[in-house]
PDB file of C-alpha atoms in Angstrom:
ATOM      1  CA  MET A  54      22.781  13.617   4.975  1.00 97.00           C
ATOM      2  CA  GLN A  55      24.284  10.364   6.262  1.00 98.00           C
ATOM      3  CA  ILE A  56      23.183   8.912   9.611  1.00 98.00           C
ATOM      4  CA  ILE A  57      24.779   6.650  12.197  1.00 98.00           C
ATOM      5  CA  ASP A  58      22.090   4.909  14.278  1.00 99.00           C
ATOM      6  CA  LEU A  59      23.467   3.296  17.439  1.00 98.00           C
ATOM      7  CA  HIS A  60      20.548   1.004  18.291  1.00 98.00           C
ATOM      8  CA  CYS A  61      17.966  -1.268  16.678  1.00 98.00           C
ATOM      9  CA  ASP A  62      16.510  -4.692  17.483  1.00 98.00           C
ATOM     10  CA  ALA A  63      16.210  -6.207  14.010  1.00 98.00           C
ATOM     11  CA  LEU A  64      18.237  -9.257  15.072  1.00 98.00           C
ATOM     12  CA  LEU A  65      15.621 -10.209  17.652  1.00 98.00           C
ATOM     13  CA  LYS A  66      12.928 -10.172  14.964  1.00 98.00           C
ATOM     14  CA  LEU A  67      15.106 -12.178  12.572  1.00 98.00           C
ATOM     15  CA  TYR A  68      15.855 -14.695  15.326  1.00 98.00           C
ATOM     16  CA  GLU A  69      12.205 -15.076  16.300  1.00 98.00           C
ATOM     17  CA  ALA A  70      11.176 -15.453  12.637  1.00 98.00           C
ATOM     18  CA  ASP A  71      13.827 -18.177  12.172  1.00 97.00           C
ATOM     19  CA  GLY A  72      14.389 -17.536   8.500  1.00 95.00           C
ATOM     20  CA  LYS A  73      10.784 -16.767   7.539  1.00 98.00           C
ATOM     21  CA  ILE A  74      11.563 -13.099   6.823  1.00 98.00           C
ATOM     22  CA  LYS A  75      14.475 -11.528   4.984  1.00 98.00           C
ATOM     23  CA  PHE A  76      16.470  -8.501   6.070  1.00 98.00           C
ATOM     24  CA  ALA A  77      16.589  -7.088   2.543  1.00 98.00           C
ATOM     25  CA  ASP A  78      12.961  -5.997   2.334  1.00 98.00           C
ATOM     26  CA  ALA A  79      10.809  -7.602   5.052  1.00 98.00           C
ATOM     27  CA  PRO A  80       7.977  -5.186   5.885  1.00 98.00           C
ATOM     28  CA  GLU A  81       8.126  -6.476   9.473  1.00 98.00           C
ATOM     29  CA  LEU A  82      11.540  -4.814   9.906  1.00 98.00           C
ATOM     30  CA  ASP A  83      11.739  -1.076  10.561  1.00 98.00           C
ATOM     31  CA  THR A  84      15.422  -1.302   9.646  1.00 98.00           C
ATOM     32  CA  ASN A  85      15.399  -3.586   6.618  1.00 98.00           C
ATOM     33  CA  ARG A  86      18.031  -2.935   3.949  1.00 98.00           C
ATOM     34  CA  GLU A  87      15.626  -1.090   1.691  1.00 98.00           C
ATOM     35  CA  ARG A  88      14.546   1.280   4.459  1.00 98.00           C
ATOM     36  CA  LEU A  89      18.108   1.921   5.610  1.00 98.00           C
ATOM     37  CA  ARG A  90      19.006   2.910   2.060  1.00 98.00           C
ATOM     38  CA  GLU A  91      15.990   5.209   1.733  1.00 98.00           C
ATOM     39  CA  GLY A  92      16.799   6.815   5.070  1.00 98.00           C
ATOM     40  CA  ASN A  93      20.475   7.528   4.259  1.00 98.00           C
ATOM     41  CA  VAL A  94      21.603   5.386   7.181  1.00 98.00           C
ATOM     42  CA  LYS A  95      25.341   4.903   6.651  1.00 98.00           C
ATOM     43  CA  VAL A  96      25.923   2.738   9.738  1.00 98.00           C
ATOM     44  CA  GLN A  97      23.345   0.760  11.698  1.00 99.00           C
ATOM     45  CA  ALA A  98      24.085  -0.857  15.050  1.00 99.00           C
ATOM     46  CA  PHE A  99      22.363  -4.225  15.514  1.00 99.00           C
ATOM     47  CA  ALA A 100      21.765  -5.305  19.113  1.00 98.00           C
ATOM     48  CA  ILE A 101      21.776  -8.850  20.434  1.00 98.00           C
ATOM     49  CA  PHE A 102      18.948  -8.956  22.977  1.00 98.00           C
ATOM     50  CA  ILE A 103      17.825 -11.850  25.184  1.00 97.00           C
ATOM     51  CA  TRP A 104      14.492 -11.774  26.996  1.00 96.00           C
ATOM     52  CA  PRO A 105      15.142 -12.018  30.773  1.00 94.00           C
ATOM     53  CA  GLY A 106      12.491 -14.722  31.156  1.00 94.00           C
ATOM     54  CA  MET A 107      14.336 -17.176  28.911  1.00 97.00           C
ATOM     55  CA  LYS A 108      15.823 -20.215  30.652  1.00 97.00           C
ATOM     56  CA  ALA A 109      19.395 -19.482  31.722  1.00 95.00           C
ATOM     57  CA  GLU A 110      20.805 -22.494  29.890  1.00 96.00           C
ATOM     58  CA  GLU A 111      19.253 -21.302  26.607  1.00 98.00           C
ATOM     59  CA  LYS A 112      20.419 -17.682  26.642  1.00 98.00           C
ATOM     60  CA  PHE A 113      23.904 -17.989  25.181  1.00 98.00           C
ATOM     61  CA  GLN A 114      22.641 -20.176  22.338  1.00 98.00           C
ATOM     62  CA  ALA A 115      19.972 -17.554  21.618  1.00 98.00           C
ATOM     63  CA  ALA A 116      22.710 -14.914  21.402  1.00 98.00           C
ATOM     64  CA  LEU A 117      24.713 -17.100  19.013  1.00 98.00           C
ATOM     65  CA  ASP A 118      21.584 -17.669  16.918  1.00 98.00           C
ATOM     66  CA  GLN A 119      21.146 -13.892  16.569  1.00 98.00           C
ATOM     67  CA  VAL A 120      24.774 -13.602  15.520  1.00 98.00           C
ATOM     68  CA  HIS A 121      24.060 -16.336  12.970  1.00 98.00           C
ATOM     69  CA  TRP A 122      21.261 -14.287  11.381  1.00 98.00           C
ATOM     70  CA  PHE A 123      23.481 -11.205  11.442  1.00 98.00           C
ATOM     71  CA  TYR A 124      26.115 -12.987   9.341  1.00 98.00           C
ATOM     72  CA  GLU A 125      23.770 -15.179   7.308  1.00 98.00           C
ATOM     73  CA  ASP A 126      21.099 -12.654   6.355  1.00 98.00           C
ATOM     74  CA  VAL A 127      22.107  -9.070   7.217  1.00 98.00           C
ATOM     75  CA  LEU A 128      25.625  -9.446   5.804  1.00 98.00           C
ATOM     76  CA  GLY A 129      25.488 -12.669   3.807  1.00 96.00           C
ATOM     77  CA  ASN A 130      22.549 -11.821   1.561  1.00 94.00           C
ATOM     78  CA  ASN A 131      23.371  -8.139   1.127  1.00 96.00           C
ATOM     79  CA  PRO A 132      26.882  -7.548  -0.271  1.00 96.00           C
ATOM     80  CA  ASP A 133      26.595  -3.793   0.254  1.00 97.00           C
ATOM     81  CA  MET A 134      26.248  -4.338   4.037  1.00 98.00           C
ATOM     82  CA  LYS A 135      29.738  -4.276   5.536  1.00 98.00           C
ATOM     83  CA  LEU A 136      30.811  -5.483   8.967  1.00 98.00           C
ATOM     84  CA  ILE A 137      32.289  -2.854  11.277  1.00 98.00           C
ATOM     85  CA  ARG A 138      34.931  -4.844  13.153  1.00 97.00           C
ATOM     86  CA  ASP A 139      37.452  -2.096  13.849  1.00 98.00           C
ATOM     87  CA  TRP A 140      36.690   1.523  14.708  1.00 98.00           C
ATOM     88  CA  SER A 141      38.666   2.600  11.645  1.00 98.00           C
ATOM     89  CA  ASP A 142      36.248   0.643   9.418  1.00 98.00           C
ATOM     90  CA  PHE A 143      33.874   3.616   9.477  1.00 98.00           C
ATOM     91  CA  ASP A 144      36.385   5.486   7.350  1.00 97.00           C
ATOM     92  CA  SER A 145      36.685   2.778   4.675  1.00 96.00           C
ATOM     93  CA  LEU A 146      32.994   2.487   3.783  1.00 98.00           C
ATOM     94  CA  LYS A 147      32.518   3.189   0.089  1.00 97.00           C
ATOM     95  CA  GLU A 148      29.695   4.967  -1.697  1.00 96.00           C
ATOM     96  CA  GLY A 149      26.614   2.740  -1.611  1.00 96.00           C
ATOM     97  CA  GLU A 150      27.870   0.635   1.300  1.00 98.00           C
ATOM     98  CA  THR A 151      26.271   0.529   4.746  1.00 98.00           C
ATOM     99  CA  GLY A 152      28.169  -0.420   7.874  1.00 98.00           C
ATOM    100  CA  ALA A 153      26.743  -2.972  10.318  1.00 98.00           C
ATOM    101  CA  LEU A 154      27.904  -2.764  13.934  1.00 98.00           C
ATOM    102  CA  LEU A 155      27.169  -5.662  16.301  1.00 98.00           C
ATOM    103  CA  THR A 156      26.253  -4.772  19.901  1.00 99.00           C
ATOM    104  CA  LEU A 157      25.060  -6.557  23.038  1.00 98.00           C
ATOM    105  CA  GLU A 158      22.069  -5.239  25.004  1.00 98.00           C
ATOM    106  CA  GLY A 159      22.487  -6.755  28.455  1.00 98.00           C
ATOM    107  CA  VAL A 160      24.928  -9.489  29.442  1.00 98.00           C
ATOM    108  CA  ASP A 161      22.325 -12.034  30.561  1.00 97.00           C
ATOM    109  CA  ALA A 162      23.499 -14.313  27.741  1.00 98.00           C
ATOM    110  CA  ILE A 163      26.957 -14.844  29.242  1.00 98.00           C
ATOM    111  CA  GLY A 164      25.813 -15.805  32.746  1.00 97.00           C
ATOM    112  CA  ASN A 165      28.903 -15.579  34.958  1.00 97.00           C
ATOM    113  CA  ASP A 166      31.358 -16.628  32.244  1.00 98.00           C
ATOM    114  CA  LEU A 167      33.610 -13.903  30.845  1.00 98.00           C
ATOM    115  CA  LYS A 168      34.858 -16.355  28.200  1.00 98.00           C
ATOM    116  CA  LYS A 169      31.443 -16.115  26.551  1.00 98.00           C
ATOM    117  CA  LEU A 170      31.838 -12.345  26.256  1.00 98.00           C
ATOM    118  CA  SER A 171      35.241 -12.956  24.709  1.00 98.00           C
ATOM    119  CA  ILE A 172      33.584 -15.215  22.125  1.00 98.00           C
ATOM    120  CA  LEU A 173      31.007 -12.551  21.295  1.00 98.00           C
ATOM    121  CA  HIS A 174      33.782  -9.982  20.966  1.00 98.00           C
ATOM    122  CA  ARG A 175      35.614 -12.248  18.529  1.00 98.00           C
ATOM    123  CA  LEU A 176      32.368 -12.534  16.568  1.00 98.00           C
ATOM    124  CA  GLY A 177      32.207  -8.753  16.240  1.00 98.00           C
ATOM    125  CA  VAL A 178      30.494  -7.236  19.290  1.00 98.00           C
ATOM    126  CA  ARG A 179      31.900  -3.751  19.840  1.00 98.00           C
ATOM    127  CA  SER A 180      29.440  -2.246  22.342  1.00 98.00           C
ATOM    128  CA  VAL A 181      28.158  -3.891  25.526  1.00 98.00           C
ATOM    129  CA  GLY A 182      25.276  -2.791  27.721  1.00 98.00           C
ATOM    130  CA  LEU A 183      25.504  -4.502  31.107  1.00 98.00           C
ATOM    131  CA  THR A 184      21.757  -4.790  31.659  1.00 98.00           C
ATOM    132  CA  TRP A 185      18.364  -4.378  30.123  1.00 98.00           C
ATOM    133  CA  ASN A 186      15.756  -3.154  32.644  1.00 98.00           C
ATOM    134  CA  ASN A 187      16.169  -6.157  34.921  1.00 97.00           C
ATOM    135  CA  ALA A 188      18.915  -7.078  37.367  1.00 97.00           C
ATOM    136  CA  ASN A 189      21.504  -9.655  36.395  1.00 97.00           C
ATOM    137  CA  LEU A 190      24.881 -10.884  37.613  1.00 98.00           C
ATOM    138  CA  ALA A 191      26.619  -7.677  36.456  1.00 98.00           C
ATOM    139  CA  ALA A 192      24.401  -4.883  37.792  1.00 98.00           C
ATOM    140  CA  ASP A 193      20.857  -3.678  38.391  1.00 98.00           C
ATOM    141  CA  GLY A 194      18.884  -2.295  35.452  1.00 98.00           C
ATOM    142  CA  ALA A 195      16.692   0.778  35.364  1.00 98.00           C
ATOM    143  CA  GLY A 196      13.603  -1.234  36.284  1.00 97.00           C
ATOM    144  CA  GLU A 197      15.082  -2.952  39.358  1.00 97.00           C
ATOM    145  CA  PRO A 198      13.764  -1.252  42.552  1.00 96.00           C
ATOM    146  CA  ARG A 199      16.847  -2.302  44.538  1.00 97.00           C
ATOM    147  CA  GLY A 200      19.007   0.060  42.490  1.00 97.00           C
ATOM    148  CA  GLY A 201      22.297  -1.715  43.151  1.00 97.00           C
ATOM    149  CA  GLY A 202      25.561  -0.808  41.443  1.00 98.00           C
ATOM    150  CA  LEU A 203      28.101  -2.927  39.628  1.00 98.00           C
ATOM    151  CA  THR A 204      28.901  -6.333  41.049  1.00 98.00           C
ATOM    152  CA  GLN A 205      32.455  -7.622  41.006  1.00 98.00           C
ATOM    153  CA  PHE A 206      31.576  -9.481  37.819  1.00 98.00           C
ATOM    154  CA  GLY A 207      30.205  -6.278  36.339  1.00 98.00           C
ATOM    155  CA  ARG A 208      33.502  -4.548  37.077  1.00 98.00           C
ATOM    156  CA  GLU A 209      35.353  -7.382  35.338  1.00 98.00           C
ATOM    157  CA  ILE A 210      33.175  -6.844  32.270  1.00 98.00           C
ATOM    158  CA  VAL A 211      33.959  -3.122  32.220  1.00 98.00           C
ATOM    159  CA  ALA A 212      37.668  -3.932  32.536  1.00 98.00           C
ATOM    160  CA  PHE A 213      37.343  -6.361  29.603  1.00 98.00           C
ATOM    161  CA  ASN A 214      35.631  -3.643  27.577  1.00 98.00           C
ATOM    162  CA  ASN A 215      38.387  -1.171  28.401  1.00 98.00           C
ATOM    163  CA  GLU A 216      41.092  -3.626  27.391  1.00 98.00           C
ATOM    164  CA  HIS A 217      39.453  -4.393  24.039  1.00 98.00           C
ATOM    165  CA  ARG A 218      38.244  -0.852  23.212  1.00 98.00           C
ATOM    166  CA  ILE A 219      34.605  -1.900  23.542  1.00 98.00           C
ATOM    167  CA  LEU A 220      31.953   0.703  24.339  1.00 98.00           C
ATOM    168  CA  THR A 221      30.235   0.266  27.712  1.00 98.00           C
ATOM    169  CA  ASP A 222      26.592   1.249  27.190  1.00 98.00           C
ATOM    170  CA  VAL A 223      24.820   2.868  30.166  1.00 98.00           C
ATOM    171  CA  SER A 224      21.358   3.272  28.607  1.00 98.00           C
ATOM    172  CA  HIS A 225      19.529   0.646  30.688  1.00 98.00           C
ATOM    173  CA  LEU A 226      21.440   0.925  33.965  1.00 98.00           C
ATOM    174  CA  CYS A 227      20.020   2.080  37.279  1.00 98.00           C
ATOM    175  CA  GLU A 228      21.576   5.270  38.626  1.00 98.00           C
ATOM    176  CA  LYS A 229      24.025   3.631  41.048  1.00 98.00           C
ATOM    177  CA  ALA A 230      25.328   1.298  38.350  1.00 98.00           C
ATOM    178  CA  PHE A 231      25.591   4.247  35.952  1.00 98.00           C
ATOM    179  CA  TRP A 232      27.887   6.113  38.347  1.00 98.00           C
ATOM    180  CA  ASP A 233      29.998   2.988  38.895  1.00 98.00           C
ATOM    181  CA  VAL A 234      30.452   2.677  35.124  1.00 98.00           C
ATOM    182  CA  ILE A 235      31.380   6.362  34.791  1.00 98.00           C
ATOM    183  CA  GLU A 236      34.073   5.816  37.409  1.00 98.00           C
ATOM    184  CA  GLU A 237      35.590   2.762  35.699  1.00 98.00           C
ATOM    185  CA  ALA A 238      34.765   2.746  31.970  1.00 98.00           C
ATOM    186  CA  GLU A 239      37.158   4.241  29.444  1.00 98.00           C
ATOM    187  CA  TYR A 240      34.578   4.193  26.631  1.00 98.00           C
ATOM    188  CA  PRO A 241      31.125   4.898  28.138  1.00 98.00           C
ATOM    189  CA  ILE A 242      28.169   5.669  25.889  1.00 98.00           C
ATOM    190  CA  ALA A 243      24.376   5.949  26.036  1.00 98.00           C
ATOM    191  CA  SER A 244      23.160   4.248  22.863  1.00 98.00           C
ATOM    192  CA  HIS A 245      19.484   5.165  23.279  1.00 98.00           C
ATOM    193  CA  SER A 246      18.519   7.558  26.095  1.00 98.00           C
ATOM    194  CA  ASN A 247      16.819  10.947  26.373  1.00 99.00           C
ATOM    195  CA  ALA A 248      16.827  13.880  28.820  1.00 98.00           C
ATOM    196  CA  ARG A 249      15.091  13.313  32.139  1.00 98.00           C
ATOM    197  CA  ALA A 250      14.644  17.069  32.552  1.00 98.00           C
ATOM    198  CA  VAL A 251      12.311  16.985  29.538  1.00 98.00           C
ATOM    199  CA  ARG A 252      10.596  13.651  30.234  1.00 98.00           C
ATOM    200  CA  ASP A 253      10.874  12.252  33.755  1.00 98.00           C
ATOM    201  CA  HIS A 254      11.271   8.586  32.873  1.00 98.00           C
ATOM    202  CA  VAL A 255      13.564   6.074  34.559  1.00 98.00           C
ATOM    203  CA  ARG A 256      15.182   5.263  31.192  1.00 98.00           C
ATOM    204  CA  ASN A 257      16.320   8.851  30.667  1.00 98.00           C
ATOM    205  CA  LEU A 258      19.415  10.630  31.982  1.00 98.00           C
ATOM    206  CA  HIS A 259      19.557  13.365  34.581  1.00 98.00           C
ATOM    207  CA  ASP A 260      21.603  16.410  33.558  1.00 98.00           C
ATOM    208  CA  GLU A 261      24.388  15.417  35.951  1.00 98.00           C
ATOM    209  CA  GLN A 262      24.583  11.985  34.357  1.00 98.00           C
ATOM    210  CA  ALA A 263      24.731  13.384  30.836  1.00 98.00           C
ATOM    211  CA  LYS A 264      27.450  15.873  31.771  1.00 98.00           C
ATOM    212  CA  ALA A 265      29.510  13.163  33.477  1.00 98.00           C
ATOM    213  CA  LEU A 266      29.196  10.955  30.399  1.00 98.00           C
ATOM    214  CA  TRP A 267      30.345  13.760  28.124  1.00 98.00           C
ATOM    215  CA  SER A 268      33.246  14.624  30.428  1.00 98.00           C
ATOM    216  CA  LYS A 269      34.636  11.148  29.696  1.00 98.00           C
ATOM    217  CA  GLY A 270      34.234  11.611  25.941  1.00 98.00           C
ATOM    218  CA  GLY A 271      30.965   9.695  25.801  1.00 98.00           C
ATOM    219  CA  MET A 272      27.919  10.232  23.608  1.00 98.00           C
ATOM    220  CA  THR A 273      24.200  10.472  24.326  1.00 98.00           C
ATOM    221  CA  HIS A 274      22.120   9.070  21.457  1.00 98.00           C
ATOM    222  CA  VAL A 275      18.518  10.244  21.592  1.00 99.00           C
ATOM    223  CA  VAL A 276      15.926   7.480  21.303  1.00 98.00           C
ATOM    224  CA  TYR A 277      12.683   7.544  19.314  1.00 98.00           C
ATOM    225  CA  CYS A 278      10.549   5.620  21.821  1.00 98.00           C
ATOM    226  CA  PRO A 279       7.503   7.846  22.463  1.00 98.00           C
ATOM    227  CA  ALA A 280       7.290   6.859  26.147  1.00 98.00           C
ATOM    228  CA  PHE A 281      10.781   8.281  26.680  1.00 98.00           C
ATOM    229  CA  ILE A 282       9.995  11.499  24.783  1.00 98.00           C
ATOM    230  CA  ARG A 283       6.689  12.829  26.093  1.00 98.00           C
ATOM    231  CA  GLU A 284       3.662  11.604  28.006  1.00 96.00           C
ATOM    232  CA  ALA A 285       1.065  12.031  25.275  1.00 95.00           C
ATOM    233  CA  GLU A 286      -1.037   9.951  22.899  1.00 93.00           C
ATOM    234  CA  GLN A 287       0.675  11.451  19.858  1.00 97.00           C
ATOM    235  CA  VAL A 288       4.392  12.270  19.952  1.00 98.00           C
ATOM    236  CA  THR A 289       5.975  14.385  17.220  1.00 98.00           C
ATOM    237  CA  ILE A 290       9.448  15.012  15.856  1.00 98.00           C
ATOM    238  CA  ASP A 291       9.291  18.438  17.544  1.00 98.00           C
ATOM    239  CA  ASP A 292       8.861  16.646  20.876  1.00 98.00           C
ATOM    240  CA  LEU A 293      11.965  14.557  20.186  1.00 98.00           C
ATOM    241  CA  ILE A 294      13.976  17.618  19.192  1.00 98.00           C
ATOM    242  CA  ARG A 295      13.228  19.185  22.589  1.00 98.00           C
ATOM    243  CA  HIS A 296      15.539  16.568  24.088  1.00 98.00           C
ATOM    244  CA  ILE A 297      18.301  17.593  21.667  1.00 99.00           C
ATOM    245  CA  ASP A 298      17.604  21.243  22.498  1.00 98.00           C
ATOM    246  CA  HIS A 299      17.968  20.506  26.195  1.00 98.00           C
ATOM    247  CA  PHE A 300      21.179  18.524  25.839  1.00 99.00           C
ATOM    248  CA  CYS A 301      22.604  21.397  23.775  1.00 98.00           C
ATOM    249  CA  SER A 302      21.546  23.915  26.430  1.00 98.00           C
ATOM    250  CA  ILE A 303      23.668  22.151  29.066  1.00 98.00           C
ATOM    251  CA  GLY A 304      26.770  21.848  26.900  1.00 98.00           C
ATOM    252  CA  GLY A 305      26.237  18.616  24.982  1.00 98.00           C
ATOM    253  CA  GLU A 306      26.125  19.814  21.381  1.00 98.00           C
ATOM    254  CA  LYS A 307      29.253  17.858  20.413  1.00 98.00           C
ATOM    255  CA  HIS A 308      28.110  14.712  22.260  1.00 98.00           C
ATOM    256  CA  ILE A 309      24.650  14.127  20.779  1.00 98.00           C
ATOM    257  CA  GLY A 310      23.835  11.299  18.368  1.00 98.00           C
ATOM    258  CA  LEU A 311      20.898   9.156  17.241  1.00 99.00           C
ATOM    259  CA  GLY A 312      19.782   5.769  18.601  1.00 98.00           C
ATOM    260  CA  SER A 313      16.372   5.002  17.156  1.00 98.00           C
ATOM    261  CA  ASP A 314      15.449   1.726  18.914  1.00 98.00           C
ATOM    262  CA  PHE A 315      13.614   0.760  15.722  1.00 98.00           C
ATOM    263  CA  ASP A 316      12.328  -2.821  15.795  1.00 98.00           C
ATOM    264  CA  GLY A 317      12.405  -2.652  19.583  1.00 98.00           C
ATOM    265  CA  ILE A 318       9.448  -0.263  19.873  1.00 98.00           C
ATOM    266  CA  THR A 319       5.836  -0.691  18.825  1.00 97.00           C
ATOM    267  CA  ASP A 320       4.606   2.876  19.319  1.00 98.00           C
ATOM    268  CA  LYS A 321       6.204   5.363  16.943  1.00 98.00           C
ATOM    269  CA  VAL A 322       6.868   9.082  16.638  1.00 98.00           C
ATOM    270  CA  ASP A 323       4.661  10.707  13.989  1.00 98.00           C
ATOM    271  CA  ARG A 324       6.500  10.782  10.629  1.00 98.00           C
ATOM    272  CA  LEU A 325       9.330   8.710  12.136  1.00 98.00           C
ATOM    273  CA  SER A 326       8.021   5.151  12.072  1.00 98.00           C
ATOM    274  CA  ASP A 327      10.909   3.354  10.356  1.00 98.00           C
ATOM    275  CA  ALA A 328      14.433   3.931   9.060  1.00 98.00           C
ATOM    276  CA  SER A 329      13.258   5.290   5.715  1.00 98.00           C
ATOM    277  CA  MET A 330      11.813   8.296   7.560  1.00 98.00           C
ATOM    278  CA  GLN A 331      15.063   9.381   9.213  1.00 98.00           C
ATOM    279  CA  PRO A 332      15.352  12.326   6.740  1.00 98.00           C
ATOM    280  CA  ASN A 333      12.173  13.795   8.280  1.00 98.00           C
ATOM    281  CA  LEU A 334      14.088  14.251  11.529  1.00 98.00           C
ATOM    282  CA  ILE A 335      17.110  15.666   9.731  1.00 98.00           C
ATOM    283  CA  ASN A 336      14.974  18.168   7.821  1.00 98.00           C
ATOM    284  CA  GLU A 337      13.299  19.390  11.002  1.00 98.00           C
ATOM    285  CA  LEU A 338      16.677  19.747  12.709  1.00 98.00           C
ATOM    286  CA  LEU A 339      17.938  21.828   9.773  1.00 98.00           C
ATOM    287  CA  LYS A 340      15.154  24.343  10.472  1.00 98.00           C
ATOM    288  CA  ARG A 341      16.593  24.928  13.945  1.00 98.00           C
ATOM    289  CA  TYR A 342      20.322  24.241  13.686  1.00 98.00           C
ATOM    290  CA  SER A 343      23.090  24.888  11.193  1.00 98.00           C
ATOM    291  CA  GLU A 344      24.030  22.188   8.698  1.00 98.00           C
ATOM    292  CA  ASP A 345      27.323  21.720  10.542  1.00 98.00           C
ATOM    293  CA  GLN A 346      25.532  21.132  13.846  1.00 98.00           C
ATOM    294  CA  VAL A 347      23.069  18.682  12.294  1.00 98.00           C
ATOM    295  CA  ARG A 348      25.898  16.738  10.673  1.00 98.00           C
ATOM    296  CA  GLY A 349      27.304  16.429  14.170  1.00 98.00           C
ATOM    297  CA  PHE A 350      24.079  14.972  15.547  1.00 99.00           C
ATOM    298  CA  ALA A 351      23.603  12.703  12.527  1.00 98.00           C
ATOM    299  CA  TYR A 352      27.040  11.080  12.417  1.00 98.00           C
ATOM    300  CA  ARG A 353      30.108  13.255  12.952  1.00 98.00           C
ATOM    301  CA  ASN A 354      29.955  13.558  16.745  1.00 98.00           C
ATOM    302  CA  PHE A 355      30.124   9.792  17.062  1.00 98.00           C
ATOM    303  CA  LEU A 356      33.007   9.524  14.629  1.00 98.00           C
ATOM    304  CA  GLU A 357      34.947  12.110  16.584  1.00 98.00           C
ATOM    305  CA  HIS A 358      34.367  10.353  19.928  1.00 98.00           C
ATOM    306  CA  ARG A 359      34.677   6.685  18.918  1.00 98.00           C
ATOM    307  CA  PRO A 360      37.500   4.693  20.528  1.00 97.00           C
ATOM    308  CA  ARG A 361      40.922   5.147  18.922  1.00 90.00           C
TER     309      ARG A 361
END
């Protein structure tokens, strides 16, 4: 069964390696080309991520460098990897091809300059998360104690996203900023978040948040980070599925997807440690849900709710 995975951090690893590893088969990459193929991943989203501690004047160049490796190595050295530039491109992928979707995890890289976001959009970015866990000029992240909402600049970013049919990703926002986005965004999404009712973690969504997201046509993509799944030394696929079970129990069956966070996490779910193991999750889901429902979680829900 094909899979659409809405979040990984392979570009950060490629950027930090500076050409010393190759996307095709580098064992350092959870989402290398070989593993994506083995795992039946039909579309992989690749996030641009900038560490908050980087000097402000270096951040945009770091983002451009990650875009460079996306085009040079992910796409350039692998002719079966195809850029997703338009939302209709999902439908034109051929047998044996894998789509590559460019996303932005936090807008630290653009500072206070919306023109830089426009450049990244022209380079292919189609989903934008306003923050990581820190605060920036757009909003407060989930790890910022202040818990402030969108700034005026943050609202301008959401308006830009709306105008250009870009997803606005809420996964790392604090609660106040989340509700501001729900009020203003036309294409909200949670690329990698779980259910707070199952695991009370600041990175997860309360039921009211999930329902509000779905009411606007958004998706909640469950994340494979053990800390967001269960407080235990060993986390299993069954533990992850409990989050899917819960989202289904509150009406989210048609709004659930997958957002692994591979290459951005060091601890792993048992039997789900890289992209090649995605079928293990699918097989466990098929023991609990119909094939039609699992196809929804794996890829079809996202296709039905993508921007038009």
